[in-house]
Coordinates of C-alpha atoms in Angstrom, one line a residue:
M1 CA 0.0 0.0 0.0
S2 CA 1.3 3.5 -0.9
R3 CA 1.7 6.0 2.1
H4 CA -1.7 7.3 1.2
G5 CA -3.3 4.1 1.7
Q6 CA -4.0 3.0 -2.0
G7 CA -2.4 0.0 -3.8
P8 CA 0.2 0.3 -6.2
S9 CA -2.2 0.4 -9.3
Y10 CA -4.0 3.4 -7.9
F11 CA -2.2 6.3 -9.5
L12 CA -2.0 4.4 -12.6
M13 CA -5.7 4.0 -12.5
Q14 CA -5.6 7.7 -12.0
F15 CA -3.5 8.3 -14.8
L16 CA -5.6 6.6 -17.3
V17 CA -9.0 8.0 -16.1
L18 CA -7.4 11.5 -16.2
Y19 CA -5.6 11.1 -19.6
M20 CA -7.1 8.2 -21.3
G21 CA -10.9 8.0 -20.4
K22 CA -11.9 4.4 -21.1
W23 CA -9.1 2.6 -22.7
V24 CA -10.4 1.5 -25.9
G25 CA -7.5 1.8 -28.3
P26 CA -7.9 5.4 -29.6
T27 CA -7.0 6.3 -33.0
Y28 CA -5.6 9.6 -34.4
K29 CA -5.0 10.5 -38.0
G30 CA -6.3 7.3 -38.8
V31 CA -3.5 5.4 -36.8
S32 CA -4.8 2.7 -34.2
C33 CA -3.0 3.0 -31.0
K34 CA -4.3 -0.2 -29.6
H35 CA -1.9 -2.4 -28.3
S36 CA -1.1 -5.1 -25.4
P37 CA 2.0 -4.7 -23.2
L38 CA 5.0 -6.8 -24.3
S39 CA 5.7 -9.9 -22.1
S40 CA 9.4 -11.0 -21.2
H41 CA 8.8 -13.7 -23.5
D42 CA 8.0 -11.4 -26.2
I43 CA 10.9 -9.3 -25.8
S44 CA 13.2 -12.3 -25.8
S45 CA 11.7 -13.9 -28.8
L46 CA 12.0 -10.3 -30.7
T47 CA 15.6 -9.7 -29.8
H48 CA 17.5 -12.7 -29.2
M49 CA 17.7 -14.1 -32.8
L50 CA 20.0 -11.4 -34.3
A51 CA 22.1 -10.8 -31.0
Q52 CA 22.9 -14.4 -31.0
K53 CA 24.2 -14.3 -34.7
M54 CA 26.3 -11.3 -33.9
D55 CA 29.8 -12.1 -33.2
S56 CA 30.1 -9.4 -30.5
P57 CA 30.9 -9.0 -26.9
L58 CA 28.1 -6.4 -26.7
R59 CA 25.2 -9.1 -27.4
H60 CA 23.8 -8.8 -23.8
E61 CA 23.9 -4.8 -23.9
L62 CA 21.9 -5.1 -27.3
N63 CA 19.4 -7.6 -26.0
L64 CA 18.7 -5.2 -23.1
A65 CA 18.6 -2.1 -25.2
L66 CA 16.3 -3.7 -27.6
G67 CA 13.9 -4.6 -24.8
L68 CA 14.1 -1.2 -23.1
A69 CA 13.6 0.4 -26.7
R70 CA 10.1 -1.3 -27.0
Q71 CA 9.4 -0.6 -23.3
A72 CA 10.1 3.0 -23.7
A73 CA 8.1 3.1 -26.7
L74 CA 4.9 1.7 -25.0
I75 CA 5.3 4.3 -22.4
S76 CA 5.4 7.0 -25.2
R77 CA 2.4 5.5 -27.1
T78 CA 0.4 5.3 -24.0
V79 CA 1.3 9.1 -23.0
L80 CA 0.8 10.2 -26.5
S81 CA -2.6 8.5 -27.0
G82 CA -3.7 10.3 -23.8
F83 CA -2.4 13.5 -24.9
L84 CA -4.2 13.5 -28.3
L85 CA -7.5 12.2 -26.9
T86 CA -7.9 14.7 -24.0
H87 CA -6.0 17.8 -25.0
Q88 CA -5.9 20.5 -27.6
K89 CA -2.1 21.0 -29.1
S90 CA -2.0 24.3 -27.1
E91 CA -3.1 22.6 -23.8
V92 CA -0.7 19.6 -23.4
D93 CA 0.5 18.9 -19.8
S94 CA 3.9 19.9 -20.2
V95 CA 6.5 22.0 -18.2
T96 CA 9.0 24.4 -19.9
K97 CA 12.9 24.0 -19.3
S98 CA 15.6 26.9 -19.2
D99 CA 16.0 26.3 -23.3
F100 CA 12.1 26.8 -23.6
S101 CA 11.5 23.2 -25.2
P102 CA 8.6 21.3 -23.7
V103 CA 9.3 18.4 -21.4
T104 CA 6.3 15.8 -21.1
V105 CA 5.4 12.9 -19.0
A106 CA 7.0 10.3 -21.3
D107 CA 10.2 12.4 -21.2
F108 CA 10.6 11.9 -17.5
A109 CA 9.0 8.3 -17.3
I110 CA 11.4 7.0 -20.2
Q111 CA 14.6 8.2 -18.7
A112 CA 13.7 7.1 -15.3
L113 CA 13.1 3.6 -17.1
L114 CA 16.4 3.6 -18.9
A115 CA 18.6 4.8 -16.1
G116 CA 17.1 2.6 -13.5
T117 CA 17.4 -0.5 -15.6
L118 CA 20.9 0.3 -17.0
S119 CA 22.4 1.6 -13.7
K120 CA 21.3 -1.9 -12.2
A121 CA 22.6 -3.9 -15.0
F122 CA 25.9 -2.1 -15.6
P123 CA 26.8 -0.1 -12.3
D124 CA 30.3 0.7 -13.3
D125 CA 29.0 2.5 -16.6
G126 CA 28.2 6.4 -16.8
L127 CA 24.8 7.6 -17.8
V128 CA 24.1 10.8 -19.7
G129 CA 20.5 11.9 -20.3
E130 CA 18.9 15.0 -21.4
E131 CA 16.3 15.4 -18.4
S132 CA 16.9 16.7 -15.1
A133 CA 14.4 15.8 -12.0
D134 CA 14.5 19.5 -10.6
E135 CA 11.0 20.2 -12.1
L136 CA 9.5 17.2 -10.9
R137 CA 10.6 17.7 -7.4
K138 CA 9.0 21.2 -7.5
D139 CA 5.3 19.6 -8.8
P140 CA 4.2 16.8 -7.0
R141 CA 1.2 16.4 -9.5
L142 CA 3.7 16.0 -12.3
L143 CA 5.8 13.4 -10.3
Q144 CA 2.6 11.5 -9.7
K145 CA 2.0 11.1 -13.3
V146 CA 5.5 10.2 -14.2
A147 CA 5.4 7.3 -11.3
A148 CA 1.9 6.3 -12.4
V149 CA 2.8 5.8 -16.1
L150 CA 6.0 4.0 -15.3
K151 CA 3.8 1.2 -14.4
V152 CA 2.8 0.6 -18.1
A153 CA 6.5 -0.8 -18.4
K154 CA 7.7 -4.1 -17.4
G155 CA 11.2 -4.9 -16.1
W156 CA 11.8 -1.9 -13.6
E157 CA 9.9 -0.7 -10.7
A158 CA 10.6 2.5 -8.6
R159 CA 10.6 1.8 -4.9
D160 CA 8.8 5.2 -4.4
E161 CA 8.3 8.7 -6.2
N162 CA 11.6 9.9 -4.7
H163 CA 13.6 7.0 -6.3
V164 CA 11.9 8.2 -9.5
C165 CA 13.7 11.5 -9.3
D166 CA 16.7 10.0 -8.0
V167 CA 17.5 7.6 -11.1
I168 CA 16.6 10.4 -13.3
D169 CA 19.2 12.5 -11.8
L170 CA 21.7 9.8 -12.2
C171 CA 22.1 11.3 -15.8
K172 CA 23.2 15.0 -14.8
G173 CA 26.9 13.9 -15.2
E174 CA 29.0 14.0 -18.4
G175 CA 29.9 10.3 -18.4
K176 CA 33.5 9.0 -18.1
G177 CA 34.7 5.5 -19.4
R178 CA 31.9 3.3 -21.0
T179 CA 29.0 5.6 -21.0
W180 CA 25.2 5.1 -22.1
V181 CA 23.8 8.2 -23.5
F182 CA 20.0 8.7 -24.4
D183 CA 17.3 10.9 -25.4
P184 CA 14.0 9.9 -24.1
I185 CA 12.0 11.6 -26.6
D186 CA 13.9 13.3 -29.5
G187 CA 11.4 15.7 -31.2
T188 CA 9.1 16.5 -28.3
K189 CA 7.4 19.5 -30.3
T190 CA 6.4 17.0 -32.9
F191 CA 5.7 14.2 -30.5
L192 CA 3.0 16.4 -29.0
K193 CA 1.3 16.7 -32.4
G194 CA 1.4 13.0 -33.0
Q195 CA 4.0 13.1 -35.4
Q196 CA 7.6 11.8 -35.8
Y197 CA 9.7 11.4 -32.8
A198 CA 12.2 9.0 -31.6
I199 CA 14.0 7.3 -28.5
N200 CA 17.6 7.2 -28.5
I201 CA 19.9 4.7 -26.7
A202 CA 23.6 4.9 -27.1
L203 CA 26.5 3.3 -25.9
L204 CA 30.0 4.9 -26.0
A205 CA 33.2 3.1 -24.9
E206 CA 37.1 3.8 -25.1
G207 CA 38.5 2.5 -28.5
E208 CA 39.7 3.6 -31.6
G209 CA 37.4 6.4 -32.0
W210 CA 38.1 10.1 -32.0
R211 CA 40.5 10.8 -29.0
G212 CA 40.0 7.2 -27.8
R213 CA 36.1 7.4 -27.2
E214 CA 33.8 6.1 -30.0
E215 CA 30.0 5.0 -30.5
V216 CA 29.9 1.2 -30.2
M217 CA 26.2 0.6 -30.4
S218 CA 23.0 2.1 -31.2
V219 CA 19.3 1.4 -30.7
I220 CA 16.5 3.9 -31.7
A221 CA 12.9 3.4 -31.4
C222 CA 10.8 5.4 -33.9
P223 CA 7.2 4.5 -32.8
L224 CA 5.6 6.2 -35.8
L225 CA 8.1 5.3 -38.6
D226 CA 7.3 2.6 -41.2
W227 CA 9.9 0.1 -40.7
T228 CA 9.7 -1.0 -44.4
L229 CA 10.9 2.3 -45.8
G230 CA 14.0 2.1 -47.8
A231 CA 13.5 -1.5 -48.7
M232 CA 12.2 -0.8 -51.9
G233 CA 15.4 1.4 -53.2
G234 CA 14.7 4.3 -50.6
A235 CA 12.5 6.5 -53.2
A236 CA 10.3 7.5 -50.5
V237 CA 10.5 11.2 -49.1
I238 CA 9.3 11.6 -45.6
N239 CA 8.5 14.4 -43.3
D240 CA 7.2 14.9 -39.8
A241 CA 3.9 14.2 -40.6
S242 CA 4.7 11.0 -42.4
V243 CA 3.1 8.5 -40.0
D244 CA 3.1 4.6 -40.2
K245 CA -0.5 3.6 -40.6
T246 CA 0.2 0.0 -39.8
G247 CA 0.9 0.9 -36.0
K248 CA 4.1 -1.3 -36.1
G249 CA 6.6 1.5 -35.8
A250 CA 10.3 0.6 -36.5
V251 CA 13.4 0.0 -34.2
I252 CA 16.7 0.5 -35.9
Y253 CA 19.9 -0.6 -34.5
C254 CA 23.6 -1.7 -35.1
V255 CA 26.7 -2.7 -33.1
K256 CA 30.0 -1.1 -34.5
G257 CA 31.4 -3.2 -37.5
H258 CA 28.1 -5.3 -37.8
G259 CA 26.0 -3.3 -39.9
V260 CA 22.7 -1.7 -39.4
F261 CA 19.5 -3.6 -38.9
V262 CA 15.7 -2.6 -38.8
E263 CA 12.5 -4.5 -37.8
P264 CA 8.9 -3.7 -36.4
L265 CA 9.0 -2.0 -33.2
F266 CA 5.4 -3.3 -32.2
N267 CA 3.3 -6.5 -33.1
K268 CA 6.1 -8.3 -35.0
T269 CA 5.1 -11.4 -36.6
D270 CA 7.1 -14.7 -37.4
D271 CA 7.6 -14.0 -40.7
E272 CA 8.9 -10.5 -40.2
K273 CA 12.7 -11.0 -39.8
P274 CA 15.0 -8.2 -39.2
R275 CA 16.1 -6.6 -42.2
R276 CA 19.8 -5.7 -42.9
V277 CA 20.1 -2.4 -44.5
P278 CA 22.6 -2.3 -47.5
Q279 CA 25.8 -0.1 -47.4
H280 CA 24.1 2.3 -49.7
A281 CA 26.1 5.3 -49.0
G282 CA 29.2 3.4 -49.6
Q283 CA 28.2 2.8 -53.3
V284 CA 27.8 6.4 -53.8
T285 CA 30.4 7.9 -56.4
A286 CA 28.7 11.0 -57.8
I287 CA 27.1 14.2 -56.4
E288 CA 24.2 13.4 -58.8
E289 CA 23.4 10.5 -56.5
L290 CA 22.8 12.7 -53.4
K291 CA 19.5 13.1 -51.6
S292 CA 18.8 15.4 -48.8
V293 CA 17.3 15.6 -45.4
T294 CA 17.2 18.7 -43.4
C295 CA 14.9 20.5 -41.1
W296 CA 13.4 23.3 -43.3
Q297 CA 9.6 24.1 -42.1
S298 CA 10.6 24.1 -38.6
L299 CA 13.8 26.0 -38.8
D300 CA 15.1 27.5 -35.8
S301 CA 18.8 27.4 -35.0
G302 CA 20.3 27.0 -38.3
V303 CA 21.0 29.6 -41.1
D304 CA 17.9 29.7 -42.9
T305 CA 19.5 30.2 -46.7
M306 CA 22.6 28.3 -46.3
H307 CA 21.4 24.8 -46.7
E308 CA 19.2 25.8 -49.9
R309 CA 22.4 27.3 -51.5
V310 CA 24.6 24.5 -50.8
A311 CA 21.7 22.0 -52.3
E312 CA 21.7 24.4 -55.2
R313 CA 25.3 24.0 -55.6
L314 CA 25.2 20.1 -55.5
G315 CA 22.0 19.9 -57.7
M316 CA 20.0 18.1 -54.8
D317 CA 16.3 18.6 -54.6
F318 CA 15.6 20.8 -51.6
P319 CA 14.6 20.4 -49.0
G320 CA 13.8 16.6 -49.7
N321 CA 13.2 14.8 -46.5
D322 CA 12.1 17.3 -43.8
L323 CA 12.4 16.4 -40.1
L324 CA 12.7 18.3 -36.9
G325 CA 14.4 15.9 -34.8
W326 CA 18.1 15.1 -35.2
V327 CA 17.8 11.5 -34.5
N328 CA 14.9 10.9 -36.9
R329 CA 17.2 12.6 -39.5
W330 CA 20.1 10.1 -38.7
V331 CA 17.6 7.3 -39.0
C332 CA 16.5 8.9 -42.4
L333 CA 20.0 8.7 -43.5
A334 CA 20.9 5.2 -42.5
L335 CA 17.7 3.8 -44.1
G336 CA 18.5 5.2 -47.4
L337 CA 16.0 7.8 -47.8
A338 CA 18.7 10.4 -47.9
N339 CA 22.4 10.4 -47.8
T340 CA 23.4 13.9 -47.1
T341 CA 22.7 16.3 -44.5
M342 CA 24.2 19.7 -43.3
W343 CA 23.8 22.1 -40.4
V344 CA 25.4 25.4 -39.9
Y345 CA 24.3 27.2 -36.8
K346 CA 23.4 30.8 -36.8
K347 CA 26.1 31.4 -34.2
R348 CA 29.6 30.0 -33.7
E349 CA 28.9 29.7 -30.1
R350 CA 26.1 27.4 -30.3
K351 CA 27.1 23.7 -29.5
A352 CA 25.1 20.6 -30.3
K353 CA 23.8 18.3 -27.4
I354 CA 25.5 14.7 -27.3
W355 CA 22.0 13.1 -26.8
D356 CA 20.7 14.2 -30.3
H357 CA 23.7 12.4 -32.0
A358 CA 25.8 10.1 -30.2
G359 CA 24.8 6.5 -31.6
A360 CA 22.5 7.6 -34.2
M361 CA 25.5 8.7 -36.3
L362 CA 27.1 5.4 -36.1
L363 CA 24.1 4.2 -38.0
F364 CA 25.1 6.2 -40.9
K365 CA 28.6 5.4 -40.6
E366 CA 27.9 1.7 -40.7
V367 CA 26.2 2.3 -44.2
G368 CA 29.1 3.8 -45.6
G369 CA 28.6 7.6 -44.5
K370 CA 31.2 9.8 -43.1
I371 CA 30.3 12.5 -40.7
T372 CA 32.3 15.6 -39.7
D373 CA 31.5 19.3 -38.6
V374 CA 31.3 21.7 -41.4
D375 CA 34.8 23.0 -40.6
G376 CA 35.9 19.3 -41.7
K377 CA 36.8 18.3 -38.2
D378 CA 35.7 14.9 -36.8
I379 CA 33.0 14.8 -34.2
D380 CA 34.5 14.8 -30.8
L381 CA 32.5 13.0 -28.3
T382 CA 35.0 13.6 -25.2
Q383 CA 33.5 17.1 -24.4
G384 CA 30.8 15.9 -22.0
R385 CA 27.1 17.0 -22.7
L386 CA 27.9 19.5 -25.5
L387 CA 30.2 18.9 -28.4
G388 CA 32.1 21.7 -27.5
Q389 CA 34.9 21.3 -30.2
N390 CA 32.6 21.2 -33.2
F391 CA 30.7 23.6 -35.4
G392 CA 27.6 22.2 -37.0
F393 CA 27.4 19.0 -39.1
L394 CA 28.0 17.5 -42.5
A395 CA 27.2 13.9 -43.4
A396 CA 27.7 12.5 -46.8
P397 CA 28.6 9.3 -48.5
Q398 CA 32.4 8.6 -48.0
R399 CA 33.6 9.0 -51.4
V400 CA 31.9 12.4 -52.1
H401 CA 32.1 14.0 -48.6
G402 CA 35.0 16.1 -49.6
L403 CA 33.0 17.5 -52.5
V404 CA 30.2 18.3 -50.2
L405 CA 32.4 19.8 -47.7
E406 CA 33.9 22.2 -50.4
A407 CA 30.4 23.5 -51.3
V408 CA 29.4 23.9 -47.9
K409 CA 32.8 26.2 -47.2
E410 CA 32.2 28.1 -50.2
A411 CA 28.6 29.1 -49.2
M412 CA 29.7 30.0 -45.8
R413 CA 32.5 32.1 -47.3
E414 CA 29.9 33.8 -49.3
R415 CA 27.6 34.6 -46.3
E416 CA 30.6 35.8 -44.3
N417 CA 31.6 38.2 -47.4
L418 CA 28.0 39.5 -47.6
N419 CA 27.8 40.0 -43.6
T420 CA 31.0 41.8 -44.1
V421 CA 29.7 44.4 -47.0
S422 CA 26.4 44.7 -44.9
G423 CA 28.0 45.7 -41.9
S424 CA 30.1 48.3 -43.3
T425 CA 27.2 49.8 -45.4

């Protein structure tokens, strides 16, 4: 019994009544949200096949991360269904962080699930996550909802509400040695609209990467992405509103050196085997083969005309695939829907956050892509929570990366010259 005298399911029932009404599998934009919780047997049967085939010392980590991705996605889908069923877009139950991005119940609950499970399984590993429990400690009502929705997931259970806050705050550090990095909801703004979002789980370790720290594993859940995209030659062009009508979603994953795989996130059948993504970017030899993914309609931190100018120089259709979340953009690149992206921040002082990129970048590298910043420098993952030694991003097929980089640098020089002339008149 809780300190208020109710049983452990009391707050969960409160949450379902408040957010969900009667749980009957609501739909939004024609997509059914009806699902049943995954049992431990389901998770095992869905994940062990590939992990056992991989000749990798990370088989256990992969199995655990895949199961966590599915449980986290279940949390996100439960919360999302409730938001869309009972709230207008402008009335969703969220708080605002110091950078003015919305944080929802799902963000906090998923980070608690990931941190609580991984800290128990790998107590010597570091943890880095986006969220802090500061807002939860100030808002008992919000904390109750987070603790309640956590009961939807299986495999980890908080002792009490204070424990939820404590495990979330395990992720406040910068991570030393082997480190798990995760973004519980990448693309919160689109998530709240029932559009594309992702759950990012990455593992970094000491190795041969940049300054001895590298991405070694990536598991990404995309609950609203069609897992078959890219299977027929990658002709599709997607944006944030491109929602999978089957309700299966996608989980995409890799271990360094073993390639990229994708499979259904929900309701996988026996004949839906993990699909290995070909090394499509490694086969590109000419700029005529370039395909773009960017963030155009929701452009905020980037230079509004720079990316279009570079695309014109390279003869790419623009904007091509248009996605707000960085993790979704990396997934788009990995699946072959695109093979090129660039991002020039408006200010040199602007630095990327590690949870938006770590692990997800490995997916594109595993299919033959090369990633640097727009100055041509390798991405440095040793700087903690921010990528402090890098400015922007440039991802392109290995054989033409240099040509794309030169086009970006020329566009940047032109912009600097125009700014100089403008400032002197």
